[in-house]
Short mmCIF file of C-alpha atoms in Angstrom, two decimals:
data_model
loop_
_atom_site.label_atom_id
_atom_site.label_comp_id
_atom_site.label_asym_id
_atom_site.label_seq_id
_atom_site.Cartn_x
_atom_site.Cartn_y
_atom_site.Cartn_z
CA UNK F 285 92.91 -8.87 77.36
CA UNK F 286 95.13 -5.86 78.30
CA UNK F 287 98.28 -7.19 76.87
CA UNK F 288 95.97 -7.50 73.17
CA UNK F 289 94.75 -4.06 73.82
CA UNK F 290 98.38 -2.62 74.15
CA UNK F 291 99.95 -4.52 71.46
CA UNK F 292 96.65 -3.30 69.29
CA UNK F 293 97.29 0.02 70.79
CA UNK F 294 100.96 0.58 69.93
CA UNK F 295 100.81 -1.30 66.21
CA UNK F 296 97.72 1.22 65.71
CA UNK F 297 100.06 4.66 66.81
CA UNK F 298 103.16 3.05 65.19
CA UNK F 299 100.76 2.61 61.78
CA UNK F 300 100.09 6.08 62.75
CA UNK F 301 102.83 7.76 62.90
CA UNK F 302 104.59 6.09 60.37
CA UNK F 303 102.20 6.85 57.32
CA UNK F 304 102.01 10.49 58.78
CA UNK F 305 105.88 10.78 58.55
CA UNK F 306 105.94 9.13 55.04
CA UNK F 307 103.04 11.98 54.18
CA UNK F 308 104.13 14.67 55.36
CA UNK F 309 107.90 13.87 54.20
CA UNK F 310 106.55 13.49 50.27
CA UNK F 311 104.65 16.85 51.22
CA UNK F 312 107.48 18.48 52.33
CA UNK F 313 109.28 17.75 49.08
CA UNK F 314 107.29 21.02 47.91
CA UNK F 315 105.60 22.47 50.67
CA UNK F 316 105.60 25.58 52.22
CA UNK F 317 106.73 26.83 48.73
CA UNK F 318 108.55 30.05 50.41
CA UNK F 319 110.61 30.21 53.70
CA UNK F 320 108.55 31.08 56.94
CA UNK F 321 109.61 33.18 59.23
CA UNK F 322 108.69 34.23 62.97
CA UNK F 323 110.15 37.48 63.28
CA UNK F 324 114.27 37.01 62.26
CA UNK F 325 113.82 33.60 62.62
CA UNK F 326 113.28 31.24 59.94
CA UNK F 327 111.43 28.11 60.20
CA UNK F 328 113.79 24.90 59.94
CA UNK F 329 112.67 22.98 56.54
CA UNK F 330 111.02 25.97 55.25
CA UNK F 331 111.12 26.27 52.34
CA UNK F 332 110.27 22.97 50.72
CA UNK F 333 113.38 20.67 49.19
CA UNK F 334 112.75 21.64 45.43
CA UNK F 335 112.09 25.17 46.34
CA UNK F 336 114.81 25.39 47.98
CA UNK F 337 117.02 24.09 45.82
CA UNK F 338 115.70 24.90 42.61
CA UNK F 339 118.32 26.61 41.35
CA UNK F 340 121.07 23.66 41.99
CA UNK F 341 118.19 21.59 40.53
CA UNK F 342 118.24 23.39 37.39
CA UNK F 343 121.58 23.98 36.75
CA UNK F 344 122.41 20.07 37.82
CA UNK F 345 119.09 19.08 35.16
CA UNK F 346 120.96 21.48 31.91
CA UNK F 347 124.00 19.45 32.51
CA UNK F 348 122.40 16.44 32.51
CA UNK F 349 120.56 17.10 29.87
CA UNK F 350 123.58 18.40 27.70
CA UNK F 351 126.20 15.36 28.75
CA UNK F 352 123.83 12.38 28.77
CA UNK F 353 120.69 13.01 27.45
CA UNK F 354 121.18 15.43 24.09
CA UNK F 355 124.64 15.08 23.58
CA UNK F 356 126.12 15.95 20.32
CA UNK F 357 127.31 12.27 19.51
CA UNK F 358 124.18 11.11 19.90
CA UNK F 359 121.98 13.89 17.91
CA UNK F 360 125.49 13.31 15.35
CA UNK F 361 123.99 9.49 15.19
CA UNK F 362 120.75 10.81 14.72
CA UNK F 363 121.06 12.86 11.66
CA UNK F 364 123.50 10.50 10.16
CA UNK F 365 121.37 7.66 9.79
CA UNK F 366 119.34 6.60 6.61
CA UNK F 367 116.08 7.28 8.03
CA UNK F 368 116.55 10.74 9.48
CA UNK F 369 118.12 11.81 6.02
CA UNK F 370 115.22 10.31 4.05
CA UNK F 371 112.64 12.30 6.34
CA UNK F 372 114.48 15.47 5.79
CA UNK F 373 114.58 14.93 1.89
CA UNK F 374 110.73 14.20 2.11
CA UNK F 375 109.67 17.28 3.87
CA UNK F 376 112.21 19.48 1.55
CA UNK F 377 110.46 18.11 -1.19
CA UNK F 378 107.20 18.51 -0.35
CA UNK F 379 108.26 22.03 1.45
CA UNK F 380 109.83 23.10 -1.98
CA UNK F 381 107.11 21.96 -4.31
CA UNK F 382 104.79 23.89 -2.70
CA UNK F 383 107.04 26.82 -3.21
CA UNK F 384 107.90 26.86 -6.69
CA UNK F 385 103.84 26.06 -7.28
CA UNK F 386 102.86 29.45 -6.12
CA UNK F 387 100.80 31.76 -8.46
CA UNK F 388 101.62 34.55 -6.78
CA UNK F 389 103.58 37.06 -9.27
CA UNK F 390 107.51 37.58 -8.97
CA UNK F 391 106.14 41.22 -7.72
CA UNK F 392 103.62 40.17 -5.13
CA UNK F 393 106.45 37.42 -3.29
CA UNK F 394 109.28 40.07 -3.60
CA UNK F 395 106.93 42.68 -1.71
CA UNK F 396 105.82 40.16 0.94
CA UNK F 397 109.55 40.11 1.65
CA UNK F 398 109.76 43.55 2.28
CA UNK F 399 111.84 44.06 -0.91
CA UNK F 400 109.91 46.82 -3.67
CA UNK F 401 110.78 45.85 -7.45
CA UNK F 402 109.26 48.44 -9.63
CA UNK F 403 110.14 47.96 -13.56
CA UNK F 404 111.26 51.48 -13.72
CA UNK F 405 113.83 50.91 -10.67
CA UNK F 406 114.71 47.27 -11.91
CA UNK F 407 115.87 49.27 -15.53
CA UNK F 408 117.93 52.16 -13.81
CA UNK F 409 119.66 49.12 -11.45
CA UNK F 410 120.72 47.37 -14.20
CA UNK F 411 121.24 50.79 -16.55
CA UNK F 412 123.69 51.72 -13.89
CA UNK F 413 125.34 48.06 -13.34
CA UNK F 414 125.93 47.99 -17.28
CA UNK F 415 127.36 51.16 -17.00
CA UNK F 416 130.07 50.22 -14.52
CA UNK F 417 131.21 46.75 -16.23
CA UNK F 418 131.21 48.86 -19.49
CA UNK F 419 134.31 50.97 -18.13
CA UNK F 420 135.77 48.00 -15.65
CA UNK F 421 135.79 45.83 -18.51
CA UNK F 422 136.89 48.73 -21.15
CA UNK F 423 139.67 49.23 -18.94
CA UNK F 424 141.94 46.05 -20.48
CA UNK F 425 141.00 46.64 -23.81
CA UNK F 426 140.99 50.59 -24.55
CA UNK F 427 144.59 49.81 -26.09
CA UNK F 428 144.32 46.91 -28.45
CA UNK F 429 142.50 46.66 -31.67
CA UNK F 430 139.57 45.36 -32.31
CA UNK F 431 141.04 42.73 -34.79
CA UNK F 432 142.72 41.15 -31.56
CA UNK F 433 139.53 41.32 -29.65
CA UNK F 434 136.83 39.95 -32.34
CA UNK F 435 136.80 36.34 -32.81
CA UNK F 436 137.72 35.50 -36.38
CA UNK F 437 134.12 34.02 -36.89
CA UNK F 438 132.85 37.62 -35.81
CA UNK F 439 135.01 39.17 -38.60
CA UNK F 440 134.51 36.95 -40.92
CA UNK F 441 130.57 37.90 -40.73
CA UNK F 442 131.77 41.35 -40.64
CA UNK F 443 133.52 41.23 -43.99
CA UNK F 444 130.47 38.80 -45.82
CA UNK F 445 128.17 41.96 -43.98
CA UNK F 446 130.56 44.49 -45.47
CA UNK F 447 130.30 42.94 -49.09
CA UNK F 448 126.56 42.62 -48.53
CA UNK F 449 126.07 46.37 -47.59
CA UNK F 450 128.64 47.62 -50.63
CA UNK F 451 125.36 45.16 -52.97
CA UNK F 452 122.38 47.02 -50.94
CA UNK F 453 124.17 50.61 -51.05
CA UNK F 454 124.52 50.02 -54.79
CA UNK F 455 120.76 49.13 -55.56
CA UNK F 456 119.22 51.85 -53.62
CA UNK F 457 121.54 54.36 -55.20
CA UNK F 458 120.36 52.80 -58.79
CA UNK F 459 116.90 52.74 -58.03
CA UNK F 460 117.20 56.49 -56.60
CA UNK F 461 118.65 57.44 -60.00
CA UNK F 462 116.17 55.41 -62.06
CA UNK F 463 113.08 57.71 -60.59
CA UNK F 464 112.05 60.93 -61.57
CA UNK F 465 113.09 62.33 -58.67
CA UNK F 466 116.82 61.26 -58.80
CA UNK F 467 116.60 62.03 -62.51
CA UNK F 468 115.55 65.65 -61.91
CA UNK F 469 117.91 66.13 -58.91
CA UNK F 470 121.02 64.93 -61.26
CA UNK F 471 119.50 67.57 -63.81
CA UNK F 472 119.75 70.19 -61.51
CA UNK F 473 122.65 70.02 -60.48
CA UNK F 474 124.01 70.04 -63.75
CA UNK F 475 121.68 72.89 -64.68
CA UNK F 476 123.71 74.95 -61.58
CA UNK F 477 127.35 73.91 -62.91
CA UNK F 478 126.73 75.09 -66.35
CA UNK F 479 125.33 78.58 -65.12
CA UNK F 480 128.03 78.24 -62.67
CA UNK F 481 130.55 78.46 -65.75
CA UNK F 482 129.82 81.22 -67.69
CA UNK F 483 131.30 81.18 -71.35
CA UNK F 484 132.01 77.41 -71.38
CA UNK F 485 128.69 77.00 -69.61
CA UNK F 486 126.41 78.50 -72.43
CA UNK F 487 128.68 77.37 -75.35
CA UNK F 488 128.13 73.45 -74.10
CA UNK F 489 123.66 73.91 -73.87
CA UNK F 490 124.28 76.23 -77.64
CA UNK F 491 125.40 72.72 -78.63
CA UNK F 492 123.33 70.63 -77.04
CA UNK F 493 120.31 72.61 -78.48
CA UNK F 494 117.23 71.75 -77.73
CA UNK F 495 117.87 68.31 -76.27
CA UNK F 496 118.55 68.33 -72.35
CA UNK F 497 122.19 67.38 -71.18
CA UNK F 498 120.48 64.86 -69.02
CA UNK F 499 118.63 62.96 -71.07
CA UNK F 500 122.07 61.80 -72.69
CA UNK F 501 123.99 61.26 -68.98
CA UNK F 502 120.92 59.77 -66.92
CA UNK F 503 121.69 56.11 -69.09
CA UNK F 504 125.43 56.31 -68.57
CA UNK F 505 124.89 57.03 -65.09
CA UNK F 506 122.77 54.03 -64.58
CA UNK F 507 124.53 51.50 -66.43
CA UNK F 508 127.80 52.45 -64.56
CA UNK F 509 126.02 52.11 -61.19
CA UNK F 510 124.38 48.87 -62.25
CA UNK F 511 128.37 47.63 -63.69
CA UNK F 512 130.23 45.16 -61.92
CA UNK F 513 132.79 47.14 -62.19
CA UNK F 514 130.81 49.80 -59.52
CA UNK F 515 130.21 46.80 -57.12
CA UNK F 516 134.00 45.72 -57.09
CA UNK F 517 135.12 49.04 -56.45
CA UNK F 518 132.44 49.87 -53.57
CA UNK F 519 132.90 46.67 -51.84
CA UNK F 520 136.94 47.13 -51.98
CA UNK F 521 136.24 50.61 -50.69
CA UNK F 522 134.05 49.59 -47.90
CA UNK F 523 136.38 46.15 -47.00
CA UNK F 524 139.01 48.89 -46.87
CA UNK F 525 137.62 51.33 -44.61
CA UNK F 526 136.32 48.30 -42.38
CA UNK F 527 140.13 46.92 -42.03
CA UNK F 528 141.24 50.29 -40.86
CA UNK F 529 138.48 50.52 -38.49
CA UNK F 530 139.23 47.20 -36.73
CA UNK F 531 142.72 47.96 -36.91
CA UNK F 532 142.76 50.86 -34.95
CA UNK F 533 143.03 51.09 -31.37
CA UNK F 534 139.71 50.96 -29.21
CA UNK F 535 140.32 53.80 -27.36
CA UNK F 536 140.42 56.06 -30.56
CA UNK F 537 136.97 54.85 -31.50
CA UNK F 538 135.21 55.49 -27.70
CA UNK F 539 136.97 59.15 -27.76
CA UNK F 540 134.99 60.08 -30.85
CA UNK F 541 131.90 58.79 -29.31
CA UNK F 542 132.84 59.34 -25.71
CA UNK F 543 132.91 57.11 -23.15
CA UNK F 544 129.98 58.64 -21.37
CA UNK F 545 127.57 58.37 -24.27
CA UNK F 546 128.82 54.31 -25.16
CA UNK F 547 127.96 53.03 -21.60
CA UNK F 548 124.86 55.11 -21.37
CA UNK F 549 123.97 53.97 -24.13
CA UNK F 550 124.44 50.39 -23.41
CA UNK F 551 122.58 50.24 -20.28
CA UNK F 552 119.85 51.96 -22.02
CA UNK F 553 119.32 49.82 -24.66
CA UNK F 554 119.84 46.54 -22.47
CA UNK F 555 117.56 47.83 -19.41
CA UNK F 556 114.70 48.31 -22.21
CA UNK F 557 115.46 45.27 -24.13
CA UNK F 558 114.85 43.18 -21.54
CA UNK F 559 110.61 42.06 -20.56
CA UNK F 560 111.08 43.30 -17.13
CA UNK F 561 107.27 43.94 -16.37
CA UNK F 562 106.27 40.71 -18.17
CA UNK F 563 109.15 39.13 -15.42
CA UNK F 564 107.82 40.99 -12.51
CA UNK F 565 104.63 40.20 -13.38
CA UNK F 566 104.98 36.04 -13.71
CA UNK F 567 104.66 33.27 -11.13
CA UNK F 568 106.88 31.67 -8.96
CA UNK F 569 105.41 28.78 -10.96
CA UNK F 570 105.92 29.76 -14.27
CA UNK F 571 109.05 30.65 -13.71
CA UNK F 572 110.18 27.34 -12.04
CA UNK F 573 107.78 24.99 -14.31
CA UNK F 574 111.17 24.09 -16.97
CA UNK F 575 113.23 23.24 -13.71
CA UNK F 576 110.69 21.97 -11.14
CA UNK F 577 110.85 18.06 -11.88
CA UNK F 578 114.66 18.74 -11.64
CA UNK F 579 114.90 20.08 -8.73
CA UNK F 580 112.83 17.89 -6.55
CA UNK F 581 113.61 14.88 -7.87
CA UNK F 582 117.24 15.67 -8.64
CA UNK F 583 118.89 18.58 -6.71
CA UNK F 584 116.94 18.33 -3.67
CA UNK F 585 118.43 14.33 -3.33
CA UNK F 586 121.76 15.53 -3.96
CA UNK F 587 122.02 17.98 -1.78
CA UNK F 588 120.52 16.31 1.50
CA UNK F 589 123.25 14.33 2.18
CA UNK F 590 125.70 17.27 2.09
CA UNK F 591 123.48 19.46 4.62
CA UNK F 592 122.95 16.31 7.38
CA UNK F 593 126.53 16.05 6.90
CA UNK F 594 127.44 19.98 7.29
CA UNK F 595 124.76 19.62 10.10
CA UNK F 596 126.59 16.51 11.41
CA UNK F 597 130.41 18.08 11.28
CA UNK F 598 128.95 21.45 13.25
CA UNK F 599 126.75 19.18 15.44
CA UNK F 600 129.02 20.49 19.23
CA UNK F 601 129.25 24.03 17.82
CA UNK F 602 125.87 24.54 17.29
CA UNK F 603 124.97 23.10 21.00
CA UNK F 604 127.62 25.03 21.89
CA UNK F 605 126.49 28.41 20.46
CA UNK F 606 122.57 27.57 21.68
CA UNK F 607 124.17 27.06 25.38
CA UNK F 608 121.32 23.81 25.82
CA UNK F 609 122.41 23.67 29.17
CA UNK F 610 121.53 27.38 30.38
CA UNK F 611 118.25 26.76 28.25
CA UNK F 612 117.16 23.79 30.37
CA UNK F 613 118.55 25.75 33.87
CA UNK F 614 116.61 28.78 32.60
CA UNK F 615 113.25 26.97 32.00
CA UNK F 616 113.61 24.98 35.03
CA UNK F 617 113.86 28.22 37.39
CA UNK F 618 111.07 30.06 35.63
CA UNK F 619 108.81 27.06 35.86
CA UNK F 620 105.99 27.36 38.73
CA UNK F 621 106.94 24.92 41.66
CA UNK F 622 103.05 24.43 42.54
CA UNK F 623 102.57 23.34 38.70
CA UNK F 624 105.97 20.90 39.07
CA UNK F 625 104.12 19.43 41.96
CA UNK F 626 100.74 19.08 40.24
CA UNK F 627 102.90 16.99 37.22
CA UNK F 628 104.90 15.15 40.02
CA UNK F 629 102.23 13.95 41.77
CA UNK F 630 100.07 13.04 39.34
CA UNK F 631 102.17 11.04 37.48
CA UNK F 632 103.55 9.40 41.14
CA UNK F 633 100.01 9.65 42.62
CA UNK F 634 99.89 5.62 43.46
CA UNK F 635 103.64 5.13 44.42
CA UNK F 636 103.56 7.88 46.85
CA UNK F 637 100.38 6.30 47.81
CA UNK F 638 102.10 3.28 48.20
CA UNK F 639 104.93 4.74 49.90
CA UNK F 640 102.28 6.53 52.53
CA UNK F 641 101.04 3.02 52.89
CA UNK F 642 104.44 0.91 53.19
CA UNK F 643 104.94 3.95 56.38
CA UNK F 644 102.19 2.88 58.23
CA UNK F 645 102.68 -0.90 57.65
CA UNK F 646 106.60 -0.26 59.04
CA UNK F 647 105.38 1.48 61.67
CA UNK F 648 102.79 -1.39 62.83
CA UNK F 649 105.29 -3.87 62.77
CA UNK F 650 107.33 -2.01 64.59
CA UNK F 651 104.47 -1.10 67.43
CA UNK F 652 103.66 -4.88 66.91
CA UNK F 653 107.47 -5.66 68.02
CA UNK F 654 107.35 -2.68 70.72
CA UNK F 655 104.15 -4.51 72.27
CA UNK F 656 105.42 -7.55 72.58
CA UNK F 657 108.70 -6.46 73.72
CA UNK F 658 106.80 -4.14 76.49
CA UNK F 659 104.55 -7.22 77.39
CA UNK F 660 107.31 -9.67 78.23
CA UNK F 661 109.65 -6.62 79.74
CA UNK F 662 106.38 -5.99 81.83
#
């Protein structure tokens, strides 16, 4: 009966002690969570093992993490292959279609951007860009004609335009004529010559008599402006005048103007000749409605593969540049050890259970083996 009791006895404290040990060793994996000290003297095993080391655990965990877990060849692999790239063109698509289908006006998106487009600022921007192309670009040219700069299609126009003008010029001077008004003007002033010319004057209306000089000049006047002969001679005047004007030097023609007055004038008349407040005012979606179709099912396709390949090629600089491993050791020695140990154990609840358990079952057998060998050394 005694030599049961002790071998009971012994397996019972071996049990014991060896499921303490096994519990108070996972324990001690975490606990005390700061060093304790008596006095200058520090507790041995105080503070826990992944308190203590934390910081060797983090910094060991970022360079794990960076050379075998997200390392650039595999992430490379990653956004190389088919599927990745047809995910990314999805969600651009989708992403970009939702964009361009906005009905907010070009004003409204602009000013949630922190960039203010009035039309009267837009017009003075592009006033004052016109304004310096005009003399950059006038700055080749100033000393050629502007035969060598038209195109001969331009000119040609020009001269067709010249002979066209030399027609209308002709007609409106006819039909001024023709009226009463042009008719009493011409009368006048031949009223003011004669009067003008003393003898000869009043010797040529004593002839005339009672009949008006004007009434016999008004129909030669009009059929000569109506001749053929008056539109030859016009246009040849006007083709003339146009030949020297394109033949001279640009420079001649901008210092009569001045070069001031040209480019103001330019950006003036382009800066109000273009819709800006019906622009500022339009959607995102009107504006991309002729293009949208295009550019989802077209561009966006086409340009994928070039980005996961850019992305691909700077794969190691980027990780490089975003320093994944100080990341990791950062987050790892801000993290609270107490809520590490709550995720540890909780997902290792049973095996450290089991481990606790596997203690105490080494530790009977081993009292077990103690008893007997204490029973027979007895």
């Amino acid at each position: 009966m005694n030599v049961v009791v002790l071998i009971v006895g012994m397996m019972l404290i071996g049990a014991a002690i060896g499921g303490v040990t096994n519990h108070l060793a996972i324990k001690m994996l975490f606990r005390p969570y700061k060093p304790i000290k008596i006095g200058k003297f520090q507790v041995p095993f105080t503070p826990g093992l992944i308190p203590k080391r934390r910081d060797e655990l983090s910094r060991q965990l970022g360079e794990m993490v960076v050379n075998h877990l997200l390392t650039a060849d595999g992430l490379r692999r990653k956004i190389e292959g088919p599927a990745f790239e047809n995910q990314l063109t999805t969600f651009v698509q989708e992403e970009v279609e939702k964009l361009l289908n906005n009905d907010d006006s070009m004003q409204a998106i602009l000013s949630s951007l922190d960039i203010h487009l009035d039309q009267e600022r837009l017009e003075d921007s592009i006033s004052s860009w016109v304004e310096e192309r005009y003399d950059s670009m006038m700055s080749g040219v100033r000393e050629r004609s502007a035969s060598e700069l038209l195109p001969e299609e331009w000119k040609s126009k020009l001269e067709n335009s010249a002979d066209e003008f030399a027609v209308y010029i002709q007609e409106r001077v006819r039909i001024y004529l023709d009226s009463y008004e042009g008719k009493e003007r011409i009368a006048d002033l031949i009223d003011d010559y004669l009067d003008n010319q003393g003898f000869l004057g009043n010797m040529i209306s004593s002839f005339m008599g009672s009949e008006r000089l004007i009434d016999r000049i008004h129909p030669v006047l009009l059929k000569y402006v109506s001749a053929r002969e008056a539109t030859d001679w016009l246009q040849t005047m006007i083709q003339a005048e146009l030949s020297k004007a394109l033949n001279r030097p640009v420079v001649e023609l901008e210092d009569k103007i001045g070069k001031t007055t040209i480019s103001e004038a330019l950006g003036k008349i382009v800066s109000k000749g273009l819709p800006m407040e019906q622009w500022l005012n339009r959607s995102l979606s009107d504006w991309s409605k002729p293009i949208q179709s295009k550019i989802i099912l077209d561009v966006i396709p086409a340009v994928t593969p070039k980005v996961t390949e850019l992305l691909a090629s700077q794969m190691e600089r980027m990780m490089n540049s975003m320093n994944l491993s100080g990341i990791v050791e950062e987050q790892v020695s801000s993290f609270p050890v107490e809520r590490l140990e709550d995720i540890v154990l909780g997902i290792s609840k049973r095996e450290f259970k089991m481990i606790t358990y596997l203690g105490a079952l080494l530790g009977g057998l081993i009292g077990f083996v103690q008893g007997i060998i204490a029973v027979l050394l007895g």
